[in-house]
Amino acid sequence: MLPIVSSCKSMPEPEFSAKTIRSACIILNPISGRGRGARERETLSKFMNEAQSSNFKWELVETTMENGAESLARKAVQNGVDLVVAAGGDGTINQVVNGIAGTNTILGVLPLGTGNDFARAIGVEKIAVAMHTLLHGKTKRIDLGQADERLFINIAGCGFDAIVGETANNRFRQLQGTMAYVAAMIYSLATFHAASFEIITDGVLLETKVMLCSVANAQSYGGGMLITPDAKLDDGLLDVFILKAVSKFEFLKTFPKVFKGTHVTHPSVEIIRAKKVEIKSDPIMPLFIDGELVGRTPSKFNIVPDAITIQIP
């Protein structure tokens, strides 16, 4: 069970301005984090009851097969909710983002997923910190990425990393966080071969054999793998990570460095910053954005500057 921030008697009044934020909607994905969302439903309800005040109202809604987080977020915007909170993993956050982008609604995050990489990026990977941030944080404008017609807040992958993501979701759902990704990586590596990629960044063409190819707005995926350690959420640029063809032995030898971000010095690694990116591959590769399969290559990407307001510590 998640920790309650404080008791009913000691919970301080939210520090939001009554003129700007009067209501919040928590969108809970009950199947996120291998069912963690459902297990923490009671804790979230207690948190909202404690934080309720005459000037600030909460609502908790749950995603279903028929009514996903994106449609619930759109409905919250239509109802005039000021703060929409994604309670789930990176996939849930992505859906909420696509539901509220282009509006004045603020995004909040409660990390109940498997990897929680975006929560880590903004410093709310611990649930107690995330809850406190909803009440007493500050707002910040950040960029979003766009992959074809879909917005993303964290990272899009379309190489071996996407295949690993697909394998983790399909074969290793019983494992948590980074363990699921590592297991899927070892499983997938046995049959994987580098693909031929055409990558155009701001009009400059690169043709090469590629193992990993990620288009990043943030720093990490897979539960803390710092694939693009210098990426920033508000610099108006995408960080395109490319790992050119290496032997499987070399890949396994270098892989642990990704947890500290030191892999970027490897001679087969290239990171290019750009506003627009086009990617083609042979063979066609799956496209994963924010931890979910959304399509296949070829794909076009672009940065959407100052696209959304988020609540941060």
PDB file of C-alpha atoms in Angstrom:
ATOM      1  CA  MET A   1       0.000   0.000   0.000  1.00  0.00           C
ATOM      2  CA  LEU A   2       1.280   3.463  -0.848  1.00  0.00           C
ATOM      3  CA  PRO A   3       1.998   5.853   2.033  1.00  0.00           C
ATOM      4  CA  ILE A   4      -0.601   8.454   2.927  1.00  0.00           C
ATOM      5  CA  VAL A   5       0.965  11.902   2.799  1.00  0.00           C
ATOM      6  CA  SER A   6      -0.426  12.959   6.183  1.00  0.00           C
ATOM      7  CA  SER A   7      -3.418  12.526   8.438  1.00  0.00           C
ATOM      8  CA  CYS A   8      -6.774  14.246   7.891  1.00  0.00           C
ATOM      9  CA  LYS A   9      -6.111  16.644  10.758  1.00  0.00           C
ATOM     10  CA  SER A  10      -2.710  17.779   9.526  1.00  0.00           C
ATOM     11  CA  MET A  11      -3.214  17.906   5.741  1.00  0.00           C
ATOM     12  CA  PRO A  12      -2.462  21.528   4.734  1.00  0.00           C
ATOM     13  CA  GLU A  13      -4.633  23.466   2.337  1.00  0.00           C
ATOM     14  CA  PRO A  14      -3.478  23.245  -1.288  1.00  0.00           C
ATOM     15  CA  GLU A  15      -1.317  26.173  -2.306  1.00  0.00           C
ATOM     16  CA  PHE A  16      -2.950  26.589  -5.717  1.00  0.00           C
ATOM     17  CA  SER A  17      -4.310  29.975  -6.621  1.00  0.00           C
ATOM     18  CA  ALA A  18      -8.091  29.835  -6.315  1.00  0.00           C
ATOM     19  CA  LYS A  19      -8.293  31.973  -9.457  1.00  0.00           C
ATOM     20  CA  THR A  20      -6.501  29.419 -11.595  1.00  0.00           C
ATOM     21  CA  ILE A  21      -6.967  25.919 -10.150  1.00  0.00           C
ATOM     22  CA  ARG A  22     -10.178  24.880  -8.463  1.00  0.00           C
ATOM     23  CA  SER A  23     -10.610  21.277  -9.576  1.00  0.00           C
ATOM     24  CA  ALA A  24      -8.617  18.146 -10.381  1.00  0.00           C
ATOM     25  CA  CYS A  25      -9.408  14.824 -11.978  1.00  0.00           C
ATOM     26  CA  ILE A  26      -7.263  11.757 -11.284  1.00  0.00           C
ATOM     27  CA  ILE A  27      -7.438   9.283 -14.158  1.00  0.00           C
ATOM     28  CA  LEU A  28      -6.474   5.907 -12.730  1.00  0.00           C
ATOM     29  CA  ASN A  29      -5.404   3.024 -14.931  1.00  0.00           C
ATOM     30  CA  PRO A  30      -6.197  -0.023 -12.757  1.00  0.00           C
ATOM     31  CA  ILE A  31      -4.058  -2.408 -14.850  1.00  0.00           C
ATOM     32  CA  SER A  32      -0.931  -0.217 -14.881  1.00  0.00           C
ATOM     33  CA  GLY A  33       2.141  -1.548 -13.122  1.00  0.00           C
ATOM     34  CA  ARG A  34       0.932  -5.153 -13.428  1.00  0.00           C
ATOM     35  CA  GLY A  35      -2.218  -4.255 -11.468  1.00  0.00           C
ATOM     36  CA  ARG A  36      -0.625  -1.769  -9.098  1.00  0.00           C
ATOM     37  CA  GLY A  37      -3.153   0.868 -10.115  1.00  0.00           C
ATOM     38  CA  ALA A  38      -6.069  -1.222  -8.837  1.00  0.00           C
ATOM     39  CA  ARG A  39      -4.242  -2.123  -5.631  1.00  0.00           C
ATOM     40  CA  GLU A  40      -3.726   1.553  -4.774  1.00  0.00           C
ATOM     41  CA  ARG A  41      -7.262   2.754  -5.527  1.00  0.00           C
ATOM     42  CA  GLU A  42      -8.135   3.062  -1.814  1.00  0.00           C
ATOM     43  CA  THR A  43      -4.979   5.021  -1.046  1.00  0.00           C
ATOM     44  CA  LEU A  44      -5.744   7.532  -3.786  1.00  0.00           C
ATOM     45  CA  SER A  45      -9.292   7.956  -2.508  1.00  0.00           C
ATOM     46  CA  LYS A  46      -7.998   8.650   1.000  1.00  0.00           C
ATOM     47  CA  PHE A  47      -5.471  11.131  -0.367  1.00  0.00           C
ATOM     48  CA  MET A  48      -8.186  13.028  -2.237  1.00  0.00           C
ATOM     49  CA  ASN A  49     -10.501  13.080   0.783  1.00  0.00           C
ATOM     50  CA  GLU A  50      -7.744  14.498   2.964  1.00  0.00           C
ATOM     51  CA  ALA A  51      -6.823  17.158   0.411  1.00  0.00           C
ATOM     52  CA  GLN A  52     -10.423  18.198  -0.283  1.00  0.00           C
ATOM     53  CA  SER A  53     -11.233  21.793   0.616  1.00  0.00           C
ATOM     54  CA  SER A  54     -13.933  24.344   0.001  1.00  0.00           C
ATOM     55  CA  ASN A  55     -11.864  25.844  -2.820  1.00  0.00           C
ATOM     56  CA  PHE A  56     -10.503  22.660  -4.368  1.00  0.00           C
ATOM     57  CA  LYS A  57     -12.476  19.603  -5.535  1.00  0.00           C
ATOM     58  CA  TRP A  58     -11.194  16.200  -6.632  1.00  0.00           C
ATOM     59  CA  GLU A  59     -12.635  13.487  -8.824  1.00  0.00           C
ATOM     60  CA  LEU A  60     -11.331   9.958  -9.437  1.00  0.00           C
ATOM     61  CA  VAL A  61     -12.201   8.099 -12.635  1.00  0.00           C
ATOM     62  CA  GLU A  62     -10.890   4.795 -13.958  1.00  0.00           C
ATOM     63  CA  THR A  63      -9.961   3.696 -17.429  1.00  0.00           C
ATOM     64  CA  THR A  64     -11.835   0.816 -19.064  1.00  0.00           C
ATOM     65  CA  MET A  65     -11.605  -0.982 -22.388  1.00  0.00           C
ATOM     66  CA  GLU A  66     -14.359   1.252 -23.728  1.00  0.00           C
ATOM     67  CA  ASN A  67     -13.271   4.479 -22.086  1.00  0.00           C
ATOM     68  CA  GLY A  68      -9.489   4.959 -22.113  1.00  0.00           C
ATOM     69  CA  ALA A  69      -7.411   7.646 -20.449  1.00  0.00           C
ATOM     70  CA  GLU A  70      -7.396   9.859 -23.547  1.00  0.00           C
ATOM     71  CA  SER A  71     -11.178  10.074 -23.805  1.00  0.00           C
ATOM     72  CA  LEU A  72     -11.486  10.589 -20.048  1.00  0.00           C
ATOM     73  CA  ALA A  73      -8.944  13.417 -20.257  1.00  0.00           C
ATOM     74  CA  ARG A  74     -10.859  15.061 -23.101  1.00  0.00           C
ATOM     75  CA  LYS A  75     -14.056  14.832 -21.062  1.00  0.00           C
ATOM     76  CA  ALA A  76     -12.315  16.414 -18.059  1.00  0.00           C
ATOM     77  CA  VAL A  77     -11.181  19.314 -20.246  1.00  0.00           C
ATOM     78  CA  GLN A  78     -14.720  19.756 -21.562  1.00  0.00           C
ATOM     79  CA  ASN A  79     -15.958  19.846 -17.975  1.00  0.00           C
ATOM     80  CA  GLY A  80     -13.537  22.646 -17.163  1.00  0.00           C
ATOM     81  CA  VAL A  81     -11.194  20.657 -14.901  1.00  0.00           C
ATOM     82  CA  ASP A  82      -8.005  22.603 -14.249  1.00  0.00           C
ATOM     83  CA  LEU A  83      -5.610  19.768 -13.324  1.00  0.00           C
ATOM     84  CA  VAL A  84      -5.762  16.307 -14.918  1.00  0.00           C
ATOM     85  CA  VAL A  85      -3.612  13.687 -13.189  1.00  0.00           C
ATOM     86  CA  ALA A  86      -2.365  10.557 -14.949  1.00  0.00           C
ATOM     87  CA  ALA A  87      -2.231   7.788 -12.327  1.00  0.00           C
ATOM     88  CA  GLY A  88      -0.421   4.986 -14.111  1.00  0.00           C
ATOM     89  CA  GLY A  89       2.637   4.428 -16.239  1.00  0.00           C
ATOM     90  CA  ASP A  90       4.144   6.204 -19.213  1.00  0.00           C
ATOM     91  CA  GLY A  91       1.459   4.798 -21.516  1.00  0.00           C
ATOM     92  CA  THR A  92      -1.287   6.289 -19.344  1.00  0.00           C
ATOM     93  CA  ILE A  93       0.528   9.626 -19.276  1.00  0.00           C
ATOM     94  CA  ASN A  94       0.775   9.529 -23.071  1.00  0.00           C
ATOM     95  CA  GLN A  95      -2.973   9.051 -23.404  1.00  0.00           C
ATOM     96  CA  VAL A  96      -3.730  11.889 -20.996  1.00  0.00           C
ATOM     97  CA  VAL A  97      -1.277  14.145 -22.847  1.00  0.00           C
ATOM     98  CA  ASN A  98      -3.037  13.458 -26.127  1.00  0.00           C
ATOM     99  CA  GLY A  99      -6.325  14.296 -24.417  1.00  0.00           C
ATOM    100  CA  ILE A 100      -5.314  17.666 -22.948  1.00  0.00           C
ATOM    101  CA  ALA A 101      -2.599  19.005 -25.301  1.00  0.00           C
ATOM    102  CA  GLY A 102      -3.548  22.290 -26.887  1.00  0.00           C
ATOM    103  CA  THR A 103      -5.561  23.398 -23.859  1.00  0.00           C
ATOM    104  CA  ASN A 104      -4.754  25.316 -20.683  1.00  0.00           C
ATOM    105  CA  THR A 105      -5.278  22.207 -18.554  1.00  0.00           C
ATOM    106  CA  ILE A 106      -2.334  21.237 -16.345  1.00  0.00           C
ATOM    107  CA  LEU A 107      -0.866  17.717 -16.319  1.00  0.00           C
ATOM    108  CA  GLY A 108      -0.094  15.988 -13.027  1.00  0.00           C
ATOM    109  CA  VAL A 109       1.568  12.593 -12.588  1.00  0.00           C
ATOM    110  CA  LEU A 110       1.161   9.805 -10.039  1.00  0.00           C
ATOM    111  CA  PRO A 111       3.664   7.044 -10.903  1.00  0.00           C
ATOM    112  CA  LEU A 112       1.882   3.675 -10.755  1.00  0.00           C
ATOM    113  CA  GLY A 113       3.401   2.063 -13.826  1.00  0.00           C
ATOM    114  CA  THR A 114       6.192  -0.404 -14.479  1.00  0.00           C
ATOM    115  CA  GLY A 115       8.979   1.922 -15.610  1.00  0.00           C
ATOM    116  CA  ASN A 116       7.728   5.394 -14.598  1.00  0.00           C
ATOM    117  CA  ASP A 117      10.393   7.087 -16.693  1.00  0.00           C
ATOM    118  CA  PHE A 118       8.610  10.396 -17.200  1.00  0.00           C
ATOM    119  CA  ALA A 119       7.894  10.629 -13.471  1.00  0.00           C
ATOM    120  CA  ARG A 120      11.620  10.129 -12.949  1.00  0.00           C
ATOM    121  CA  ALA A 121      12.391  12.877 -15.451  1.00  0.00           C
ATOM    122  CA  ILE A 122      10.405  15.454 -13.486  1.00  0.00           C
ATOM    123  CA  GLY A 123      11.424  14.254 -10.028  1.00  0.00           C
ATOM    124  CA  VAL A 124       8.200  12.580  -8.852  1.00  0.00           C
ATOM    125  CA  GLU A 125       9.112   8.896  -9.127  1.00  0.00           C
ATOM    126  CA  LYS A 126       8.323   8.460  -5.408  1.00  0.00           C
ATOM    127  CA  ILE A 127       4.584   8.423  -4.817  1.00  0.00           C
ATOM    128  CA  ALA A 128       4.723  10.545  -1.658  1.00  0.00           C
ATOM    129  CA  VAL A 129       6.660  13.237  -3.549  1.00  0.00           C
ATOM    130  CA  ALA A 130       4.192  13.025  -6.422  1.00  0.00           C
ATOM    131  CA  MET A 131       1.211  13.492  -4.104  1.00  0.00           C
ATOM    132  CA  HIS A 132       2.844  16.452  -2.383  1.00  0.00           C
ATOM    133  CA  THR A 133       3.646  17.958  -5.777  1.00  0.00           C
ATOM    134  CA  LEU A 134       0.007  17.841  -6.837  1.00  0.00           C
ATOM    135  CA  LEU A 135      -0.867  20.039  -3.875  1.00  0.00           C
ATOM    136  CA  HIS A 136       2.193  22.236  -3.474  1.00  0.00           C
ATOM    137  CA  GLY A 137       4.150  22.082  -6.713  1.00  0.00           C
ATOM    138  CA  LYS A 138       4.696  24.666  -9.398  1.00  0.00           C
ATOM    139  CA  THR A 139       3.862  24.680 -13.085  1.00  0.00           C
ATOM    140  CA  LYS A 140       6.277  24.447 -15.990  1.00  0.00           C
ATOM    141  CA  ARG A 141       5.815  24.539 -19.746  1.00  0.00           C
ATOM    142  CA  ILE A 142       7.546  21.732 -21.634  1.00  0.00           C
ATOM    143  CA  ASP A 143       7.837  20.454 -25.190  1.00  0.00           C
ATOM    144  CA  LEU A 144       6.160  17.405 -26.679  1.00  0.00           C
ATOM    145  CA  GLY A 145       7.325  15.173 -29.477  1.00  0.00           C
ATOM    146  CA  GLN A 146       5.048  14.168 -32.308  1.00  0.00           C
ATOM    147  CA  ALA A 147       5.317  10.831 -34.117  1.00  0.00           C
ATOM    148  CA  ASP A 148       3.156  11.030 -37.235  1.00  0.00           C
ATOM    149  CA  GLU A 149      -0.225  12.015 -35.732  1.00  0.00           C
ATOM    150  CA  ARG A 150       0.551  10.954 -32.156  1.00  0.00           C
ATOM    151  CA  LEU A 151       2.045  13.182 -29.473  1.00  0.00           C
ATOM    152  CA  PHE A 152       4.576  11.771 -27.039  1.00  0.00           C
ATOM    153  CA  ILE A 153       6.080  13.116 -23.869  1.00  0.00           C
ATOM    154  CA  ASN A 154       9.027  10.794 -23.303  1.00  0.00           C
ATOM    155  CA  ILE A 155      10.722   8.646 -25.999  1.00  0.00           C
ATOM    156  CA  ALA A 156       9.844   6.999 -29.297  1.00  0.00           C
ATOM    157  CA  GLY A 157      11.830   3.924 -30.327  1.00  0.00           C
ATOM    158  CA  CYS A 158      11.863   2.195 -33.693  1.00  0.00           C
ATOM    159  CA  GLY A 159      14.845  -0.158 -33.664  1.00  0.00           C
ATOM    160  CA  PHE A 160      15.874  -3.051 -31.442  1.00  0.00           C
ATOM    161  CA  ASP A 161      14.565  -1.055 -28.485  1.00  0.00           C
ATOM    162  CA  ALA A 162      11.064  -1.117 -29.976  1.00  0.00           C
ATOM    163  CA  ILE A 163      11.266  -4.865 -30.555  1.00  0.00           C
ATOM    164  CA  VAL A 164      12.364  -5.291 -26.941  1.00  0.00           C
ATOM    165  CA  GLY A 165       9.454  -3.138 -25.768  1.00  0.00           C
ATOM    166  CA  GLU A 166       7.015  -5.224 -27.770  1.00  0.00           C
ATOM    167  CA  THR A 167       8.530  -8.449 -26.390  1.00  0.00           C
ATOM    168  CA  ALA A 168       8.452  -7.145 -22.804  1.00  0.00           C
ATOM    169  CA  ASN A 169       4.758  -6.322 -23.116  1.00  0.00           C
ATOM    170  CA  ASN A 170       3.866  -9.636 -24.748  1.00  0.00           C
ATOM    171  CA  ARG A 171       6.117 -12.156 -22.983  1.00  0.00           C
ATOM    172  CA  PHE A 172       7.399 -10.685 -19.718  1.00  0.00           C
ATOM    173  CA  ARG A 173       4.431  -8.857 -18.214  1.00  0.00           C
ATOM    174  CA  GLN A 174       4.947 -10.730 -14.934  1.00  0.00           C
ATOM    175  CA  LEU A 175       8.249  -8.908 -14.372  1.00  0.00           C
ATOM    176  CA  GLN A 176       8.584  -5.382 -13.023  1.00  0.00           C
ATOM    177  CA  GLY A 177      10.419  -2.340 -14.359  1.00  0.00           C
ATOM    178  CA  THR A 178      13.895  -2.788 -15.760  1.00  0.00           C
ATOM    179  CA  MET A 179      13.835  -6.571 -15.196  1.00  0.00           C
ATOM    180  CA  ALA A 180      11.109  -6.963 -17.818  1.00  0.00           C
ATOM    181  CA  TYR A 181      13.152  -4.953 -20.304  1.00  0.00           C
ATOM    182  CA  VAL A 182      16.393  -6.840 -19.650  1.00  0.00           C
ATOM    183  CA  ALA A 183      14.683 -10.216 -19.966  1.00  0.00           C
ATOM    184  CA  ALA A 184      13.053  -9.133 -23.215  1.00  0.00           C
ATOM    185  CA  MET A 185      16.367  -7.798 -24.512  1.00  0.00           C
ATOM    186  CA  ILE A 186      18.184 -11.082 -23.950  1.00  0.00           C
ATOM    187  CA  TYR A 187      15.314 -13.023 -25.501  1.00  0.00           C
ATOM    188  CA  SER A 188      15.099 -10.745 -28.563  1.00  0.00           C
ATOM    189  CA  LEU A 189      18.835 -10.420 -29.172  1.00  0.00           C
ATOM    190  CA  ALA A 190      19.165 -14.077 -30.167  1.00  0.00           C
ATOM    191  CA  THR A 191      17.330 -13.537 -33.452  1.00  0.00           C
ATOM    192  CA  PHE A 192      17.827  -9.804 -34.065  1.00  0.00           C
ATOM    193  CA  HIS A 193      19.863  -8.409 -36.950  1.00  0.00           C
ATOM    194  CA  ALA A 194      20.731  -4.757 -37.583  1.00  0.00           C
ATOM    195  CA  ALA A 195      18.398  -3.100 -40.085  1.00  0.00           C
ATOM    196  CA  SER A 196      19.101  -0.641 -42.887  1.00  0.00           C
ATOM    197  CA  PHE A 197      17.918   2.826 -41.848  1.00  0.00           C
ATOM    198  CA  GLU A 198      17.461   6.115 -43.633  1.00  0.00           C
ATOM    199  CA  ILE A 199      17.382   8.872 -41.004  1.00  0.00           C
ATOM    200  CA  ILE A 200      16.791  12.477 -42.054  1.00  0.00           C
ATOM    201  CA  THR A 201      17.393  15.075 -39.335  1.00  0.00           C
ATOM    202  CA  ASP A 202      16.493  18.636 -40.317  1.00  0.00           C
ATOM    203  CA  GLY A 203      17.086  17.750 -43.943  1.00  0.00           C
ATOM    204  CA  VAL A 204      20.411  15.895 -43.476  1.00  0.00           C
ATOM    205  CA  LEU A 205      20.365  12.245 -44.593  1.00  0.00           C
ATOM    206  CA  LEU A 206      22.166   9.440 -42.775  1.00  0.00           C
ATOM    207  CA  GLU A 207      22.099   5.937 -44.262  1.00  0.00           C
ATOM    208  CA  THR A 208      23.507   3.163 -42.093  1.00  0.00           C
ATOM    209  CA  LYS A 209      22.918  -0.182 -40.437  1.00  0.00           C
ATOM    210  CA  VAL A 210      21.218   0.418 -37.094  1.00  0.00           C
ATOM    211  CA  MET A 211      20.560  -1.585 -33.955  1.00  0.00           C
ATOM    212  CA  LEU A 212      18.947   1.050 -31.748  1.00  0.00           C
ATOM    213  CA  CYS A 213      17.142   4.178 -32.902  1.00  0.00           C
ATOM    214  CA  SER A 214      15.278   6.412 -30.477  1.00  0.00           C
ATOM    215  CA  VAL A 215      13.749   9.851 -30.869  1.00  0.00           C
ATOM    216  CA  ALA A 216      13.707  11.421 -27.427  1.00  0.00           C
ATOM    217  CA  ASN A 217      12.078  14.320 -25.659  1.00  0.00           C
ATOM    218  CA  ALA A 218      13.295  13.085 -22.251  1.00  0.00           C
ATOM    219  CA  GLN A 219      16.248  11.097 -20.931  1.00  0.00           C
ATOM    220  CA  SER A 220      15.252   7.540 -20.095  1.00  0.00           C
ATOM    221  CA  TYR A 221      13.073   4.558 -20.859  1.00  0.00           C
ATOM    222  CA  GLY A 222      12.864   0.951 -19.721  1.00  0.00           C
ATOM    223  CA  GLY A 223      12.754   1.892 -16.038  1.00  0.00           C
ATOM    224  CA  GLY A 224      15.768   4.187 -15.843  1.00  0.00           C
ATOM    225  CA  MET A 225      17.925   3.467 -18.879  1.00  0.00           C
ATOM    226  CA  LEU A 226      19.490   6.831 -19.720  1.00  0.00           C
ATOM    227  CA  ILE A 227      19.438   6.421 -23.465  1.00  0.00           C
ATOM    228  CA  THR A 228      19.711  10.189 -24.092  1.00  0.00           C
ATOM    229  CA  PRO A 229      21.181  11.529 -20.835  1.00  0.00           C
ATOM    230  CA  ASP A 230      21.466  15.133 -22.003  1.00  0.00           C
ATOM    231  CA  ALA A 231      17.939  15.486 -23.407  1.00  0.00           C
ATOM    232  CA  LYS A 232      15.889  18.370 -22.033  1.00  0.00           C
ATOM    233  CA  LEU A 233      12.137  18.738 -21.887  1.00  0.00           C
ATOM    234  CA  ASP A 234      12.162  22.412 -22.771  1.00  0.00           C
ATOM    235  CA  ASP A 235      14.969  22.997 -25.293  1.00  0.00           C
ATOM    236  CA  GLY A 236      12.830  22.891 -28.437  1.00  0.00           C
ATOM    237  CA  LEU A 237      14.775  19.917 -29.838  1.00  0.00           C
ATOM    238  CA  LEU A 238      14.512  16.153 -30.166  1.00  0.00           C
ATOM    239  CA  ASP A 239      17.523  14.009 -29.290  1.00  0.00           C
ATOM    240  CA  VAL A 240      17.920  11.269 -31.909  1.00  0.00           C
ATOM    241  CA  PHE A 241      19.917   8.341 -30.515  1.00  0.00           C
ATOM    242  CA  ILE A 242      21.505   5.969 -33.036  1.00  0.00           C
ATOM    243  CA  LEU A 243      23.461   2.830 -32.244  1.00  0.00           C
ATOM    244  CA  LYS A 244      25.051   1.585 -35.443  1.00  0.00           C
ATOM    245  CA  ALA A 245      25.604  -2.109 -36.068  1.00  0.00           C
ATOM    246  CA  VAL A 246      27.808  -3.846 -33.499  1.00  0.00           C
ATOM    247  CA  SER A 247      28.324  -7.489 -32.604  1.00  0.00           C
ATOM    248  CA  LYS A 248      25.975  -9.021 -30.074  1.00  0.00           C
ATOM    249  CA  PHE A 249      28.910  -9.535 -27.740  1.00  0.00           C
ATOM    250  CA  GLU A 250      29.838  -5.859 -28.002  1.00  0.00           C
ATOM    251  CA  PHE A 251      26.214  -4.877 -27.414  1.00  0.00           C
ATOM    252  CA  LEU A 252      25.982  -6.967 -24.243  1.00  0.00           C
ATOM    253  CA  LYS A 253      29.340  -5.672 -23.016  1.00  0.00           C
ATOM    254  CA  THR A 254      28.338  -2.034 -23.511  1.00  0.00           C
ATOM    255  CA  PHE A 255      24.697  -2.293 -22.449  1.00  0.00           C
ATOM    256  CA  PRO A 256      25.208  -1.864 -18.647  1.00  0.00           C
ATOM    257  CA  LYS A 257      26.652   1.606 -19.281  1.00  0.00           C
ATOM    258  CA  VAL A 258      23.188   2.837 -20.274  1.00  0.00           C
ATOM    259  CA  PHE A 259      22.173   2.990 -16.618  1.00  0.00           C
ATOM    260  CA  LYS A 260      24.738   5.752 -16.019  1.00  0.00           C
ATOM    261  CA  GLY A 261      24.503   7.319 -19.461  1.00  0.00           C
ATOM    262  CA  THR A 262      28.167   6.589 -20.221  1.00  0.00           C
ATOM    263  CA  HIS A 263      27.330   4.501 -23.293  1.00  0.00           C
ATOM    264  CA  VAL A 264      27.211   7.706 -25.356  1.00  0.00           C
ATOM    265  CA  THR A 265      31.009   7.697 -25.711  1.00  0.00           C
ATOM    266  CA  HIS A 266      30.970   4.415 -27.640  1.00  0.00           C
ATOM    267  CA  PRO A 267      32.263   4.932 -31.216  1.00  0.00           C
ATOM    268  CA  SER A 268      29.138   3.369 -32.727  1.00  0.00           C
ATOM    269  CA  VAL A 269      26.810   5.767 -30.893  1.00  0.00           C
ATOM    270  CA  GLU A 270      25.630   8.992 -32.484  1.00  0.00           C
ATOM    271  CA  ILE A 271      23.211  11.528 -31.013  1.00  0.00           C
ATOM    272  CA  ILE A 272      21.783  14.224 -33.256  1.00  0.00           C
ATOM    273  CA  ARG A 273      19.581  17.084 -32.086  1.00  0.00           C
ATOM    274  CA  ALA A 274      16.903  18.177 -34.522  1.00  0.00           C
ATOM    275  CA  LYS A 275      13.446  19.680 -34.823  1.00  0.00           C
ATOM    276  CA  LYS A 276      12.255  17.351 -37.587  1.00  0.00           C
ATOM    277  CA  VAL A 277      13.130  13.708 -38.165  1.00  0.00           C
ATOM    278  CA  GLU A 278      12.148  11.173 -40.806  1.00  0.00           C
ATOM    279  CA  ILE A 279      12.927   7.486 -40.435  1.00  0.00           C
ATOM    280  CA  LYS A 280      12.645   4.593 -42.878  1.00  0.00           C
ATOM    281  CA  SER A 281      13.873   1.076 -42.226  1.00  0.00           C
ATOM    282  CA  ASP A 282      14.330  -2.204 -44.066  1.00  0.00           C
ATOM    283  CA  PRO A 283      12.849  -4.376 -42.739  1.00  0.00           C
ATOM    284  CA  ILE A 284       9.918  -2.418 -41.299  1.00  0.00           C
ATOM    285  CA  MET A 285      10.255  -1.918 -37.534  1.00  0.00           C
ATOM    286  CA  PRO A 286       7.662  -1.490 -34.781  1.00  0.00           C
ATOM    287  CA  LEU A 287       7.226   2.042 -33.429  1.00  0.00           C
ATOM    288  CA  PHE A 288       6.963   2.330 -29.660  1.00  0.00           C
ATOM    289  CA  ILE A 289       6.169   5.647 -28.026  1.00  0.00           C
ATOM    290  CA  ASP A 290       6.018   6.116 -24.273  1.00  0.00           C
ATOM    291  CA  GLY A 291       6.120   2.360 -23.801  1.00  0.00           C
ATOM    292  CA  GLU A 292       3.261   1.434 -26.123  1.00  0.00           C
ATOM    293  CA  LEU A 293       3.157   0.041 -29.659  1.00  0.00           C
ATOM    294  CA  VAL A 294       1.519   2.643 -31.917  1.00  0.00           C
ATOM    295  CA  GLY A 295       2.617   1.804 -35.440  1.00  0.00           C
ATOM    296  CA  ARG A 296       5.475   0.863 -37.761  1.00  0.00           C
ATOM    297  CA  THR A 297       8.141   2.581 -39.772  1.00  0.00           C
ATOM    298  CA  PRO A 298       8.357   4.687 -41.880  1.00  0.00           C
ATOM    299  CA  SER A 299       7.554   7.559 -39.517  1.00  0.00           C
ATOM    300  CA  LYS A 300       7.948  11.300 -39.261  1.00  0.00           C
ATOM    301  CA  PHE A 301       8.745  13.118 -36.018  1.00  0.00           C
ATOM    302  CA  ASN A 302       8.815  16.738 -34.951  1.00  0.00           C
ATOM    303  CA  ILE A 303       9.123  18.771 -31.780  1.00  0.00           C
ATOM    304  CA  VAL A 304       6.152  20.784 -30.528  1.00  0.00           C
ATOM    305  CA  PRO A 305       7.684  23.538 -28.343  1.00  0.00           C
ATOM    306  CA  ASP A 306       5.975  24.743 -25.137  1.00  0.00           C
ATOM    307  CA  ALA A 307       3.144  22.353 -25.843  1.00  0.00           C
ATOM    308  CA  ILE A 308       1.840  21.502 -22.379  1.00  0.00           C
ATOM    309  CA  THR A 309       1.906  22.670 -18.766  1.00  0.00           C
ATOM    310  CA  ILE A 310       2.957  20.167 -16.103  1.00  0.00           C
ATOM    311  CA  GLN A 311       3.029  20.201 -12.318  1.00  0.00           C
ATOM    312  CA  ILE A 312       6.542  19.716 -10.920  1.00  0.00           C
ATOM    313  CA  PRO A 313       8.076  19.835  -7.395  1.00  0.00           C
TER     314      PRO A 313
END
